[in-house]
Each structure stands twice: as structure tokens, then as C-alpha cells.
mmCIF file of C-alpha atoms in Angstrom:
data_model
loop_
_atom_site.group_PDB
_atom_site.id
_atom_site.type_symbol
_atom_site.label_atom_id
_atom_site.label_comp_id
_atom_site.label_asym_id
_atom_site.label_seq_id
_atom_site.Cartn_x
_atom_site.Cartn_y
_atom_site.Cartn_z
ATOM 1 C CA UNK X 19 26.746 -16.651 -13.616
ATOM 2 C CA UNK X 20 27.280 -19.065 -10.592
ATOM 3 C CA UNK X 21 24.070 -21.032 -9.901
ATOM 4 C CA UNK X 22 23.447 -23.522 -6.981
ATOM 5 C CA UNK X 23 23.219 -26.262 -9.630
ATOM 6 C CA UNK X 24 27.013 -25.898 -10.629
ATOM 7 C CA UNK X 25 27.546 -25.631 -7.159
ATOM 8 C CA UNK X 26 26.634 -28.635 -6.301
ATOM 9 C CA UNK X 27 28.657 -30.158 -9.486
ATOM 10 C CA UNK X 28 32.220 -28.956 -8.756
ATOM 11 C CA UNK X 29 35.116 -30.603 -7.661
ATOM 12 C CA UNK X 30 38.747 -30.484 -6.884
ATOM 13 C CA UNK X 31 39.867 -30.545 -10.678
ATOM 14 C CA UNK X 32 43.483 -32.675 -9.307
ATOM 15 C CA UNK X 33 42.135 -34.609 -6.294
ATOM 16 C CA UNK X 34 40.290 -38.066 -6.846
ATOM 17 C CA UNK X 35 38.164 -40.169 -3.703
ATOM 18 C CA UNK X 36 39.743 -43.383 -2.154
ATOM 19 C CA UNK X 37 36.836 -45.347 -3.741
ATOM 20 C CA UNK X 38 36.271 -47.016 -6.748
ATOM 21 C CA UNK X 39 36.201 -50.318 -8.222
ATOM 22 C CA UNK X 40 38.231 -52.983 -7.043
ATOM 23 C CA UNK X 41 40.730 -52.621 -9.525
ATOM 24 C CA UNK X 42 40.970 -48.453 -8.673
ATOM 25 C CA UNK X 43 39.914 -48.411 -4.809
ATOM 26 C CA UNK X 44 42.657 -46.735 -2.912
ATOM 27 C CA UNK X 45 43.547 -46.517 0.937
ATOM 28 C CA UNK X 46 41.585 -42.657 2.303
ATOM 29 C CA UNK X 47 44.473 -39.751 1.993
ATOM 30 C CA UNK X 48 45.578 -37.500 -0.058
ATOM 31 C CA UNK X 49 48.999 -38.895 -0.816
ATOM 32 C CA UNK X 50 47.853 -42.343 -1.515
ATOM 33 C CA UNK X 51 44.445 -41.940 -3.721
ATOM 34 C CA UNK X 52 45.824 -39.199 -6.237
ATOM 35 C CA UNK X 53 49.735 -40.238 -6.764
ATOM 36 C CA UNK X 54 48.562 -42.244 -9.410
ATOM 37 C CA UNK X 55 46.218 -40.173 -10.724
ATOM 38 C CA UNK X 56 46.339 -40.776 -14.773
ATOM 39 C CA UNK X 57 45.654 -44.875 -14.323
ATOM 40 C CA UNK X 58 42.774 -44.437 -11.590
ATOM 41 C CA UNK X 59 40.790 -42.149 -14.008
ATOM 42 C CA UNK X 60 41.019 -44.239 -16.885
ATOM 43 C CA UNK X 61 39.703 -47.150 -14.943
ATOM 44 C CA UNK X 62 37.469 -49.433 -16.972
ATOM 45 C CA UNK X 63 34.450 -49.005 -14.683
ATOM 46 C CA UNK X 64 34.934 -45.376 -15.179
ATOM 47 C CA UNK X 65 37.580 -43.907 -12.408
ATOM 48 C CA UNK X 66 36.396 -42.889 -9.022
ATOM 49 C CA UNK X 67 34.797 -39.573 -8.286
ATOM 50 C CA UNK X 68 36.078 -36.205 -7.376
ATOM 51 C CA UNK X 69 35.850 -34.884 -3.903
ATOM 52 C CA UNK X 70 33.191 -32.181 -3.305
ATOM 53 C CA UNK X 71 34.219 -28.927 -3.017
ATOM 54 C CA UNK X 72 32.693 -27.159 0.420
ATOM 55 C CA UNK X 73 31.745 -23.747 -0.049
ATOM 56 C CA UNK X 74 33.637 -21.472 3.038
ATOM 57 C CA UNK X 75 32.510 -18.270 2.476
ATOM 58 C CA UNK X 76 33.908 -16.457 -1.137
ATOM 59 C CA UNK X 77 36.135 -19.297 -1.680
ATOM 60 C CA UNK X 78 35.944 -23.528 -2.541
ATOM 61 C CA UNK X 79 37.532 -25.837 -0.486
ATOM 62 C CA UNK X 80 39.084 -29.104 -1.284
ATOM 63 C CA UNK X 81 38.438 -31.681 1.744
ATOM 64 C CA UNK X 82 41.393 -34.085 0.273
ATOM 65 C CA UNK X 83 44.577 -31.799 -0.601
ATOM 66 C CA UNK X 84 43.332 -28.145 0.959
ATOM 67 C CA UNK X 85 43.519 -26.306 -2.033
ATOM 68 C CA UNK X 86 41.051 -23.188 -1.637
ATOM 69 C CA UNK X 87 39.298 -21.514 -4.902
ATOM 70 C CA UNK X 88 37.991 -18.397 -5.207
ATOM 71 C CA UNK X 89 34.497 -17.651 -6.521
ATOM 72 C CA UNK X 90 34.623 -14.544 -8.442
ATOM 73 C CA UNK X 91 30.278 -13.529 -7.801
ATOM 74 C CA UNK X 92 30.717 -10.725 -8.952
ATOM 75 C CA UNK X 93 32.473 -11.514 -12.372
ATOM 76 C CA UNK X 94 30.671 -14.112 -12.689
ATOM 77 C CA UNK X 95 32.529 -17.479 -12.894
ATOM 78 C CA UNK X 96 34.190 -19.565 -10.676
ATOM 79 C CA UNK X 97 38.238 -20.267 -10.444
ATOM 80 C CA UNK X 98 39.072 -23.903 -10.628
ATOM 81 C CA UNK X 99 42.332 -23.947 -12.831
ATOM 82 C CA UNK X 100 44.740 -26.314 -11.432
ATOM 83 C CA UNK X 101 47.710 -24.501 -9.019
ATOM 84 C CA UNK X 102 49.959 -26.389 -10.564
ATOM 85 C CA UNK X 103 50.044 -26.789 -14.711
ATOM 86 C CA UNK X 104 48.934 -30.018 -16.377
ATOM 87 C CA UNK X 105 50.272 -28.914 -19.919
ATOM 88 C CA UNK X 106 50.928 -26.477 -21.955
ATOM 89 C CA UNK X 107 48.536 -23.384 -22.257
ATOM 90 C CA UNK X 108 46.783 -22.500 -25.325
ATOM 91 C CA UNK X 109 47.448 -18.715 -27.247
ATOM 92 C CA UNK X 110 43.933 -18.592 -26.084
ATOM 93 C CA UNK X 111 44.741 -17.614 -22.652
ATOM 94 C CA UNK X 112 46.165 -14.106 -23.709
ATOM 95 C CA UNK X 113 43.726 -11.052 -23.274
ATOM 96 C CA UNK X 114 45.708 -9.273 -26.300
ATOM 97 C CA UNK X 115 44.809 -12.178 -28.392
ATOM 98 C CA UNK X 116 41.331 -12.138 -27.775
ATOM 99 C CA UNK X 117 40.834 -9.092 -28.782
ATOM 100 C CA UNK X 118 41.943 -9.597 -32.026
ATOM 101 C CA UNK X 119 39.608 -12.254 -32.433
ATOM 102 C CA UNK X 120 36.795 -9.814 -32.518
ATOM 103 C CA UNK X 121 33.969 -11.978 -31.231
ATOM 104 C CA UNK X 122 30.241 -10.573 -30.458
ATOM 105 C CA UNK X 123 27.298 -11.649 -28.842
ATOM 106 C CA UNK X 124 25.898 -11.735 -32.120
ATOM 107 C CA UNK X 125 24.223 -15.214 -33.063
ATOM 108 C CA UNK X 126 26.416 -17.706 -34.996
ATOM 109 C CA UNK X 127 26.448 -17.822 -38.910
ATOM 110 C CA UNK X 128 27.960 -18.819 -41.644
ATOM 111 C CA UNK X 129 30.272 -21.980 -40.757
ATOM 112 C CA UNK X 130 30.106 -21.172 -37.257
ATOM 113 C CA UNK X 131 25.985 -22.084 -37.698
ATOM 114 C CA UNK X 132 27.090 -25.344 -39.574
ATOM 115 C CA UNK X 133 29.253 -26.213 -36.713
ATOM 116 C CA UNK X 134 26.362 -25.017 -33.923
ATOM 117 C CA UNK X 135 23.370 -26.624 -35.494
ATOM 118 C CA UNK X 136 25.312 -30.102 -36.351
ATOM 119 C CA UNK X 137 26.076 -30.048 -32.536
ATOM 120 C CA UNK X 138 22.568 -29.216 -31.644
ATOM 121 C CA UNK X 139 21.275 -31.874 -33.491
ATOM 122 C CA UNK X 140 23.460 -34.529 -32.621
ATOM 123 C CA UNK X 141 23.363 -33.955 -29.015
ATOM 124 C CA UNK X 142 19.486 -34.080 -28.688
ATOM 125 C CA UNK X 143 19.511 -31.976 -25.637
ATOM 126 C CA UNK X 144 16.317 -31.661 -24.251
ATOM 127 C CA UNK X 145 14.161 -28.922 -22.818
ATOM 128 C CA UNK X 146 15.687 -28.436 -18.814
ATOM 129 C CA UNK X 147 18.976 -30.467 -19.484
ATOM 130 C CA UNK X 148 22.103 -28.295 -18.932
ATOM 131 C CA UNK X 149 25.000 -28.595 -21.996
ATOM 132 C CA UNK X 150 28.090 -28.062 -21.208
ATOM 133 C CA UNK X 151 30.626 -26.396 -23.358
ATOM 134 C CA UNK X 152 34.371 -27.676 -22.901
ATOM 135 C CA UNK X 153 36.659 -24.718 -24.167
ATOM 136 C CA UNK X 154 34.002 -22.287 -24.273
ATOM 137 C CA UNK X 155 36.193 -19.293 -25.450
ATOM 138 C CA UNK X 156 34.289 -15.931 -25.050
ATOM 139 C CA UNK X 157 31.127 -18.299 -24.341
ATOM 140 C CA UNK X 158 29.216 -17.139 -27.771
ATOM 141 C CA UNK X 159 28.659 -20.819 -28.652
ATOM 142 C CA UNK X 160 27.239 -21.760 -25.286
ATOM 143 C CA UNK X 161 24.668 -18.716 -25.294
ATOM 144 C CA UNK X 162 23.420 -19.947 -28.609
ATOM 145 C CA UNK X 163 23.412 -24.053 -27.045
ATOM 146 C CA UNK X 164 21.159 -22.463 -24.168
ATOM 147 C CA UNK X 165 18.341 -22.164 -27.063
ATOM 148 C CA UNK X 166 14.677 -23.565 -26.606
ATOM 149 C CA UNK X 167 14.710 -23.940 -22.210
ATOM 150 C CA UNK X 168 17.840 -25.743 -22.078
ATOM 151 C CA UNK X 169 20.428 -24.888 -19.857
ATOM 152 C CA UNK X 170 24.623 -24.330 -20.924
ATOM 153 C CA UNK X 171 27.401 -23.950 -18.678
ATOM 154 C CA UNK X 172 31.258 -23.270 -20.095
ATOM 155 C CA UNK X 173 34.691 -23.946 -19.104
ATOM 156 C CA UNK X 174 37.376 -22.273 -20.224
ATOM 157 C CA UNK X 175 41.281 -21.662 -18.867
ATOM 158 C CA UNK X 176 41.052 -17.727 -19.951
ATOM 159 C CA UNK X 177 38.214 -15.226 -18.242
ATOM 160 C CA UNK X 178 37.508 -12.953 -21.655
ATOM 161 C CA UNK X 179 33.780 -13.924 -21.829
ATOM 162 C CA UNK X 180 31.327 -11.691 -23.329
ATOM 163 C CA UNK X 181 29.216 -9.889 -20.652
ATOM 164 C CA UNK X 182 25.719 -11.990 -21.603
ATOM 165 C CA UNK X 183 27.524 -15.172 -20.853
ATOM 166 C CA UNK X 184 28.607 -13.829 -17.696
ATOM 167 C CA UNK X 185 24.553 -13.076 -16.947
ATOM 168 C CA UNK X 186 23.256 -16.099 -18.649
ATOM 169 C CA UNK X 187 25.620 -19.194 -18.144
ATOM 170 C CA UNK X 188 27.227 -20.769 -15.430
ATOM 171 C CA UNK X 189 30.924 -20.116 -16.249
ATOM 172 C CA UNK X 190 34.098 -22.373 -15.297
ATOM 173 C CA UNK X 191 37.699 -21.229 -15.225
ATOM 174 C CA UNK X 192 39.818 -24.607 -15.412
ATOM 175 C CA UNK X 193 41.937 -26.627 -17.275
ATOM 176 C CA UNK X 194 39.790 -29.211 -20.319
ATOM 177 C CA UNK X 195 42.691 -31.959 -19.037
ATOM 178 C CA UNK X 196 41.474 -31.808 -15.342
ATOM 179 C CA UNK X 197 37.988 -31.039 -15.482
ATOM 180 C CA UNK X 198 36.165 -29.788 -11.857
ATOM 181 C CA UNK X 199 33.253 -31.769 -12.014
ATOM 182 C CA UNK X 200 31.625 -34.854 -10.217
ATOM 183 C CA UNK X 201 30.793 -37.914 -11.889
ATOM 184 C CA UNK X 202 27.574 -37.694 -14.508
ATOM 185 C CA UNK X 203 27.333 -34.066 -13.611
ATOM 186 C CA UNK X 204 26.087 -33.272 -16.957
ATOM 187 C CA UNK X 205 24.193 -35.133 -19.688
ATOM 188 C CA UNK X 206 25.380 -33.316 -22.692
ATOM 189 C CA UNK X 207 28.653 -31.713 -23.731
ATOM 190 C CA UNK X 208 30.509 -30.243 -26.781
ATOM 191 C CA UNK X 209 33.913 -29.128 -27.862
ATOM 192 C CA UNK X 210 34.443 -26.889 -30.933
ATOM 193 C CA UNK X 211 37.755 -26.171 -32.564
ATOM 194 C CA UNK X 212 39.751 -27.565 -29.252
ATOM 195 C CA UNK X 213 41.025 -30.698 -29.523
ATOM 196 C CA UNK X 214 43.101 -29.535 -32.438
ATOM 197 C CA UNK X 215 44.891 -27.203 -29.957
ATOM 198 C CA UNK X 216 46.266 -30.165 -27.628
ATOM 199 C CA UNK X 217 49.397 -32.823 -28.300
ATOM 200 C CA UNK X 218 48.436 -36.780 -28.094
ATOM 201 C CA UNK X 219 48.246 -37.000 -24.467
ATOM 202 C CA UNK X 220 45.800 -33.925 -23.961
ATOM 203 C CA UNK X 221 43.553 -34.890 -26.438
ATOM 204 C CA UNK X 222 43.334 -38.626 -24.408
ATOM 205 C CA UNK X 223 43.085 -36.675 -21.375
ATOM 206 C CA UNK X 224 40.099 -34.099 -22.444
ATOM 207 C CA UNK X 225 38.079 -37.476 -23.646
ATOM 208 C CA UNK X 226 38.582 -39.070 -20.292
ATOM 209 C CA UNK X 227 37.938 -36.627 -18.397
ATOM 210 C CA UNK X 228 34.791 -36.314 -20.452
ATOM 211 C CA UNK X 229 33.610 -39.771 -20.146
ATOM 212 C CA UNK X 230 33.678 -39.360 -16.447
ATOM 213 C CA UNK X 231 31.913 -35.635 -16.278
ATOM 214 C CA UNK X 232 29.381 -37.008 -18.472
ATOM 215 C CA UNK X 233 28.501 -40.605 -16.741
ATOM 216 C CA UNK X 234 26.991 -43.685 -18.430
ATOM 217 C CA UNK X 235 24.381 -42.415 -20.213
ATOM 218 C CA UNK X 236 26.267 -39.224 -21.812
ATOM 219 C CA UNK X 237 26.967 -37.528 -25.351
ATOM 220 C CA UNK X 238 29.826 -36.136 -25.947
ATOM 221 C CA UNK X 239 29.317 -33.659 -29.422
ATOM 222 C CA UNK X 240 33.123 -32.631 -31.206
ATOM 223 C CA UNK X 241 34.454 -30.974 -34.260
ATOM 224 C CA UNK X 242 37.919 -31.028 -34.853
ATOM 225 C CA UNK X 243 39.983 -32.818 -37.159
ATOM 226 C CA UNK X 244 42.366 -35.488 -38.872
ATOM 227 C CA UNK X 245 45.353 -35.042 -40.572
ATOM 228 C CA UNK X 246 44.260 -36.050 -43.854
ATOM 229 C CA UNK X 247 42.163 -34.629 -46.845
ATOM 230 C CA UNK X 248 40.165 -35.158 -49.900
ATOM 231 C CA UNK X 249 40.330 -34.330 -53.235
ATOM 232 C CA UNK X 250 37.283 -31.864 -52.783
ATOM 233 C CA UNK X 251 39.981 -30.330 -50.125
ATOM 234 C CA UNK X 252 42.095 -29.318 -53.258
ATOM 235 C CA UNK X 253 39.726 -26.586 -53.828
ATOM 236 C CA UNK X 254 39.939 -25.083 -50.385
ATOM 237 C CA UNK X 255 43.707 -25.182 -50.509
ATOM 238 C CA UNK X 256 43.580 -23.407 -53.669
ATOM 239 C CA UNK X 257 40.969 -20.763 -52.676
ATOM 240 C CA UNK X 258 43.578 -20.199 -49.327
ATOM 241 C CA UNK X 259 46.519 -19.812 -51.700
ATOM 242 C CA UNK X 260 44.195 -16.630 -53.176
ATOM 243 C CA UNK X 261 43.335 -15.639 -50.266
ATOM 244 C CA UNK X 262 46.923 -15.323 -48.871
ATOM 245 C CA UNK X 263 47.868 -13.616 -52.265
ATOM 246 C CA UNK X 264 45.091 -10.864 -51.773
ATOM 247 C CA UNK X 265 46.267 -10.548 -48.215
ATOM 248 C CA UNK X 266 49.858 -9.431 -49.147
ATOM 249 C CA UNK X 267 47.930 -7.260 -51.816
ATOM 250 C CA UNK X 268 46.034 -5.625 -48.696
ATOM 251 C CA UNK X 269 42.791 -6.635 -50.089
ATOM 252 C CA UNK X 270 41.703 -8.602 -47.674
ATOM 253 C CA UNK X 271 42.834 -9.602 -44.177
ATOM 254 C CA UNK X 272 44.357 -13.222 -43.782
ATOM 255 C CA UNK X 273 45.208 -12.074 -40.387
ATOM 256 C CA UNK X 274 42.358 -13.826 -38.194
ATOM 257 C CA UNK X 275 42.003 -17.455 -39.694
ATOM 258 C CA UNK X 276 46.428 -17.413 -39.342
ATOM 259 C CA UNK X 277 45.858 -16.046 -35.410
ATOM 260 C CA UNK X 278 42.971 -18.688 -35.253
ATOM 261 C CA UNK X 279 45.369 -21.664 -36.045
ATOM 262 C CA UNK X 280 48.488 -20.429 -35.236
ATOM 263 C CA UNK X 281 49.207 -22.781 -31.936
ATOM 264 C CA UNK X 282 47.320 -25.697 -33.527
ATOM 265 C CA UNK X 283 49.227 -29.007 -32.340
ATOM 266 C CA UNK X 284 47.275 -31.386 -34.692
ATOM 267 C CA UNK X 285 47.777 -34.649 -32.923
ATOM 268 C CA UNK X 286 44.815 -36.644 -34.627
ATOM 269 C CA UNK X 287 46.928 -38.689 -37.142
ATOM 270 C CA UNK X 288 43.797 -40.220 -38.726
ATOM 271 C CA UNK X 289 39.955 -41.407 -38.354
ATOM 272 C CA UNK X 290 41.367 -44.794 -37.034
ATOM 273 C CA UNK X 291 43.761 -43.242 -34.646
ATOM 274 C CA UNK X 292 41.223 -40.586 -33.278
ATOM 275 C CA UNK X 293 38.954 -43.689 -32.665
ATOM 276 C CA UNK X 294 41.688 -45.367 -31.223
ATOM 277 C CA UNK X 295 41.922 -42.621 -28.621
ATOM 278 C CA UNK X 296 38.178 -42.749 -27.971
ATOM 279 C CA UNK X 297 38.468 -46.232 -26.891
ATOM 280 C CA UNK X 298 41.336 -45.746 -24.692
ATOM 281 C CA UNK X 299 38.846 -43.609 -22.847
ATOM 282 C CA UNK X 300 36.065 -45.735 -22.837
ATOM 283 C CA UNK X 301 34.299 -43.763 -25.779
ATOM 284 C CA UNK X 302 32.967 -44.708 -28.920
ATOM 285 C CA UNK X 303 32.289 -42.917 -31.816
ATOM 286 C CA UNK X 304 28.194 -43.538 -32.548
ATOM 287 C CA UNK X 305 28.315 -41.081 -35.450
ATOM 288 C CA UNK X 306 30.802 -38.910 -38.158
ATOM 289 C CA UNK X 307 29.829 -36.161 -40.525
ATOM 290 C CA UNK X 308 32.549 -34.833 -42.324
ATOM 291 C CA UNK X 309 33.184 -31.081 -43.608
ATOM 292 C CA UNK X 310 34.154 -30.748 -47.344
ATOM 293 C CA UNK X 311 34.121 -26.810 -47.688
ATOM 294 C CA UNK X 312 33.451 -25.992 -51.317
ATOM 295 C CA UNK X 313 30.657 -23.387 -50.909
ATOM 296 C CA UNK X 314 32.239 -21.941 -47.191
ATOM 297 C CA UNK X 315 35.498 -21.702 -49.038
ATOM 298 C CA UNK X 316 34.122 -19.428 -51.753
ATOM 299 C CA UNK X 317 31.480 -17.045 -49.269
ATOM 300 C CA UNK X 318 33.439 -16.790 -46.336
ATOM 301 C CA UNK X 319 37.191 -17.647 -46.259
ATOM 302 C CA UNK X 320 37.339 -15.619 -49.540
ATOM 303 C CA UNK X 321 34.447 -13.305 -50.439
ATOM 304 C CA UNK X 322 33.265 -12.013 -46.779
ATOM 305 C CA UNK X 323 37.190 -11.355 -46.044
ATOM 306 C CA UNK X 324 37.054 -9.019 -49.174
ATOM 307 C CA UNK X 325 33.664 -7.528 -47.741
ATOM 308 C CA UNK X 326 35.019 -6.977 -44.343
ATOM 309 C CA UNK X 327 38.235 -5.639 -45.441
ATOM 310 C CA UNK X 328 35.575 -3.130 -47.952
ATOM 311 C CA UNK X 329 33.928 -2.232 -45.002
ATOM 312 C CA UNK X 330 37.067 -1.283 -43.034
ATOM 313 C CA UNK X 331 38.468 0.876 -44.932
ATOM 314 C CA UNK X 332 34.744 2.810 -45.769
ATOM 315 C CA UNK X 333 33.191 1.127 -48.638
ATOM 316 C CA UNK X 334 32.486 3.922 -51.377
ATOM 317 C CA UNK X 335 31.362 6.557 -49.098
ATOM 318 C CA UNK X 336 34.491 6.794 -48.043
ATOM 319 C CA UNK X 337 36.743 5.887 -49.881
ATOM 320 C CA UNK X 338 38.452 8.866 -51.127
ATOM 321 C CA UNK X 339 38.727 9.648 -47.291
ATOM 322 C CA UNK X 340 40.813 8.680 -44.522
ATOM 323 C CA UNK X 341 41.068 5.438 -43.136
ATOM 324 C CA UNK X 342 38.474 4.929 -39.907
ATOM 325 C CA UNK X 343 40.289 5.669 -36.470
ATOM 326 C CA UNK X 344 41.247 1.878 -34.583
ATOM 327 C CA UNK X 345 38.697 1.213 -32.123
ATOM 328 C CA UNK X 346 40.751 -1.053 -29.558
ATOM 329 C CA UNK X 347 39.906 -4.306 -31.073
ATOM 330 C CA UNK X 348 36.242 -3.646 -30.980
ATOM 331 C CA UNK X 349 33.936 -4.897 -33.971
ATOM 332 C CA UNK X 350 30.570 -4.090 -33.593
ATOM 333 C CA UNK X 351 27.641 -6.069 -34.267
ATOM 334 C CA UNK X 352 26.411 -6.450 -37.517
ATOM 335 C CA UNK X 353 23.094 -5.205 -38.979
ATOM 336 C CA UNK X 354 19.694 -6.449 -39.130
ATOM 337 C CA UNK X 355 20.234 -6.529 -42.915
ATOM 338 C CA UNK X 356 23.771 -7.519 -42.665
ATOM 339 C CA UNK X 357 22.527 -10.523 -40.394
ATOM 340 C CA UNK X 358 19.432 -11.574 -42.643
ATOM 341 C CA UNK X 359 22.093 -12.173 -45.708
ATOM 342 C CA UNK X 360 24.598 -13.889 -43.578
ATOM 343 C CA UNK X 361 21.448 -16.267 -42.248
ATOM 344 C CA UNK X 362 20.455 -16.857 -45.743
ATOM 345 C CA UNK X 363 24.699 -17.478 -46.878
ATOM 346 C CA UNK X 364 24.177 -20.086 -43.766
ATOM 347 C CA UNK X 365 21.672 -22.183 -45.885
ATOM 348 C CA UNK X 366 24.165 -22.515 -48.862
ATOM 349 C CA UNK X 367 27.119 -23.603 -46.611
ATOM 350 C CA UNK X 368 25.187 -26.431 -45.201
ATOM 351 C CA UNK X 369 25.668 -27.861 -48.731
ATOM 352 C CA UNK X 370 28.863 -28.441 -47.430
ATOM 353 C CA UNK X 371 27.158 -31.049 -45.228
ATOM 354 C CA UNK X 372 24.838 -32.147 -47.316
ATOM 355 C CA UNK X 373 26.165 -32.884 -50.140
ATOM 356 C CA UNK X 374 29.731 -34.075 -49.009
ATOM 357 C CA UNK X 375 29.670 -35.005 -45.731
ATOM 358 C CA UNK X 376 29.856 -38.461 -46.389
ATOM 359 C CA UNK X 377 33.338 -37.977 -48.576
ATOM 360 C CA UNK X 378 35.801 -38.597 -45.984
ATOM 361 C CA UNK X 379 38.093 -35.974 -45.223
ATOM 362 C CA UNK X 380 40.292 -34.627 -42.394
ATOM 363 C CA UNK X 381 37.770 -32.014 -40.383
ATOM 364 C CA UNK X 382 34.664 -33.619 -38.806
ATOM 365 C CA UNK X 383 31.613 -33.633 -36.701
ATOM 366 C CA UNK X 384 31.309 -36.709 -34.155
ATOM 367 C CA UNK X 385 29.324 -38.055 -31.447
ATOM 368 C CA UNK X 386 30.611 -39.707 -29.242
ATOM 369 C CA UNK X 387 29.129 -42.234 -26.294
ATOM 370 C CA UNK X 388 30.269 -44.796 -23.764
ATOM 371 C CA UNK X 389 31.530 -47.825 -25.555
ATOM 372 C CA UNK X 390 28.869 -49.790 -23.715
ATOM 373 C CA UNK X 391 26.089 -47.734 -25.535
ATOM 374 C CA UNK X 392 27.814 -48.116 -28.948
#
């Protein structure tokens, strides 16, 4: 959806105002406040703001550099990607890949719960306050973040969101490096499963860009990970080496967690150098949980592959039978019984948490805030 409170939050995503600080203040026009565009945003006081976009009709227009952006009311989001690139583009941007991702509008579980409820709860978004989720993907996350009266808006650089996000949250085509918001524009954010996607210098771009989108006061929610492991991580590593076995037995399909990380850039060399990269941006990280998966590696990488790949081709009732016909890339959502033992499954993988999450270890949960509120 496109409310008049997003409205009134976007801004050229390339184009910065001639005012700042005095270190950052610039002489008025277009040439001279955005040529230097990467050292005025990562200002010390916080870079200057974004122009305003003025709405003209169906489209948004830039008052500094002209550019003109359509707003798609009818689909339901806005288009604020960048004419020009700022990077490369994720495998996420392809429609064809999507599909094979099979994602519903079901509500999270399993390790996808883990990752929702550690966000909810570090975040401490309140009742009214509007989240917003920075690589939103088909925007199942965000629908779940808009839980108990708050609010959730989504970004994205790829338009294949489920048709309940399109009703329900205010929806953002652009680019995580050069985000289309004004200054303190929203209290809360998140990022889930993103920052692994981007090289060195998107990852320090996505946090500044953050810092400034989220203002003084802000918290700024990821999961994403180090390049480094335990020795509980052994035992996911060996459980993976099964599963890829089984896979090339066709008993269960290794196909989705492989698509899943398949462009993953891995620039986070270590806790130290992620933290490192927060303070370039003026961030600090205020708290760490890390993810040990012993019991997620057992229920879902391994046994729910074998049950979906059970399912697929008929369980029992059919399995003396032809295979089901393809359905496109569809998956339906599961059942109400279906859904009661995957909440229940959720329970045991926040063991995982629990129990381990103060073993470090490469994937993590973080909140970050301005260093000043360290």
C-alpha cells in the first residue's frame, strides 16, 4: 500500500540538501551538494538530509536533480530505485527465482520464528510506531513485524511481494545502499539474511544509510553473519554433508537452501570487523545473540526436507502412483495441523538460542544504535 505517512517520508534516494554541519554544508545545486556524495553522508553529525520528493500527479519529483518516479497505486508500492546502479544486484531481483523460493503468506516458523521473534524483541517497537523492513523480499517478515497495532513498511529492489503485503504495508522499490527516506523517518528497522548478500562497501553503505533513515534515537535489528564458527557448528556441517548426500539420492531436496545462498558475498570477516564497520557509520552494537543450530539442524535443514520431499511425491497414498503434476512454482499453505506442529517444532529450535547463544559463532542477532546511545 502507499499511505500519506510514507509519503511524507520519501526522498530522492541519490540527491542530498546543501545543508548540514559545518564540516558537510555545501553551496545550493545539484552539481555541487551531491558530487561528493559518499563523505557528506557519513558525516559525523549524521550527513545532511534528502530533498523531499513533490508529488505531481502519478509520479515523484526530485526538486534537486529532476529525476521523476512513478507511483505504481494500483500495485501498490512506490518506484524509487536509483536510474543509475549503485552496485551490483542481488539473484533476488529475478521473478524466475522467486518463484522457486516458494514463499506464503503463511506466518513464520521454525528458524524463520527464531529469527522474527529475536527481532521483535530486541527492537521494542511499540504500539503505533511504524518498523521498517530493509530487504523485505516477498514482504512475509514485515506482515508478521506489523503484529500487536504497530505499523511495517518494506523496501526491496525486486516487486514479487505477496498480495497481503501489497494491502497491508507501505511498500518501497529501491536500492538498501541509497535508501529514499528523510532523516529519522522511522524509529525502528530490521534486516534479515541481507547483509550477507553485499561486498565490504555495501554492507558500510546499508549501515549508513541506516543510521541516517533512523535518526538519533533509532534501533537498527540484523541477522546475518561472520565468517567464522564454533565447534557446536561441526554438527551442522556434518548434518549438511547428509543432507547433500540424500539430495543426490533424491530423497530430499537440497535445492532451496543452495538457491538461498547461492550469490552470498560474505564480506563480514569477523565480530571485530563487523563492529568495525558499525562504527564507521556511526553505529554501535548495544547487543549480540548468536545462532548455534543443533536442534534447527536436525528438524528442519534435515528432517522437514525429507517430509517435504514425502509430501511431494504423495506420501503413502500415493505412492505407487504418478508423480503430482508441477504447479508453476506454487506451494500452498500449510494446514491447520501441519502449522500447530511446526509452532510447537518452533519452541525446540529456540534452544538454539537459549542454550548457545552465548557460544560465539559466525551467524548472529544484533542491535544496533547510534554510538552516542551506546
Amino acid at each position: 500500500m502507499i499511505s500519506e505517512s510514507l509519503l511524507l517520508t520519501l526522498a530522492c534516494p541519490v540527491c542530498l540538501e546543501s545543508a548540514g554541519c559545518a564540516a558537510c554544508t555545501r553551496p545550493a545545486g545539484h552539481a555541487a551538494s551531491c558530487a561528493d556524495y559518499p563523505a557528506r553522508v557519513a558525516c559525523a553529525c549524521g550527513g545532511p538530509d534528502k530533498p523531499r520528493l513533490v508529488r505531481e500527479g502519478e509520479v515523484l519529483a526530485c526538486p534537486c536533480c529532476g529525476a521523476r518516479y512513478p507511483v505504481a497505486a494500483e500495485k501498490g508500492w512506490v518506484d524509487l530505485v536509483p536510474r543509475d546502479a549503485v552496485g551490483e544486484v542481488t539473484q533476488y531481483a529475478d521473478h524466475e527465482f522467486h518463484e522457486r523460493l516458494h514463499v506464503t503468506e503463511a506466518e513464520p516458523v521454525l528458524s524463520a520464528r527464531v529469527k522474527a521473534d529475536m527481532m521483535r524483541r530486541m527492537l521494542e517497537a511499540a504500539p503505533g510506531e511504524t518498523v521498517l523492513d530493509l530487504g523485505c523480499g516477498a514482504g512475509k517478515m514485515a506482515l508478521y513485524a506489523r503484529q500487536g497495532g504497530r505499523r511495517a513498511a518494506g523496501l526491496d529492489v525486486a516487486p514479487f511481494f505477496l498480495d497481503r503485503a501489497r494491502r497491508d504495508v507501505d511498500l518501497v522499490l529501491g536500492d538498501l545502499r541509497r535508501l529514499p527516506f528523510r532523516k529519522g523517518s522511522f524509529p525502528r528497522a530490521y534486516s534479515l539474511d541481507v547483509l550477507e548478500h553485499l561486498d565490504e562497501r555495501g554492507v558500510r553503505e546499508v549501515l549508513l544509510e541506516a543510521r541516517r533513515t533512523l535518526g538519533p534515537a533509532g534501533r537498527l535489528f540484523v541477522y546475518t553473519h561472520a565468517m567464522e564458527s564454533s565447534r557446536l557448528a561441526a554438527f551442522q556441517r556434518g548434518v549438511n554433508r547428509l543432507a547433500r548426500r540424500l539430495g543426490r539420492a533424491g530423497l530430499i531436496d537440497h535445492e532451496r537452501e543452495a538457491l538461498r545462498k547461492s550469490d552470498h558475498r560474505n564480506a563480514i570477516r569477523s565480530h571485530e570487523h563487523f563492529e568495525e564497520l558499525c562504527a564507521g557509520a556511526g553505529l554501535a552494537v548495544a547487543e549480540r545473540r548468536y545462532y548455534n543450530v543443533v536442534f534447527k539442524a536436525v528438524v528442519e535443514d534435515l528432517g522437514l526436507r525429507l517430509f517435504e520431499q514425502w509430501r511431494r511425491r504423495g506420501g503413502h497414498a500415493r505412492a505407487a502412483g504418478p508423480p503430482p503434476e508441477p504447479d508453476g512454482g506454487a506451494e500452498k499453505a500449510p494446514s491447520r495441523l501441519l502449522l500447530a506442529l511446526a509452532r510447537g517444532l518452533t519452541w525446540l529450535l529456540k534452544l538454539d538460542v537459549v542454550l548457545f547463544g552465548g557460544v560465539r559463532t559466525g551467524p548472529f542477532f544484533g542491535l544496533l544504535v547510534p554510538r552516542g546511545r551506546a
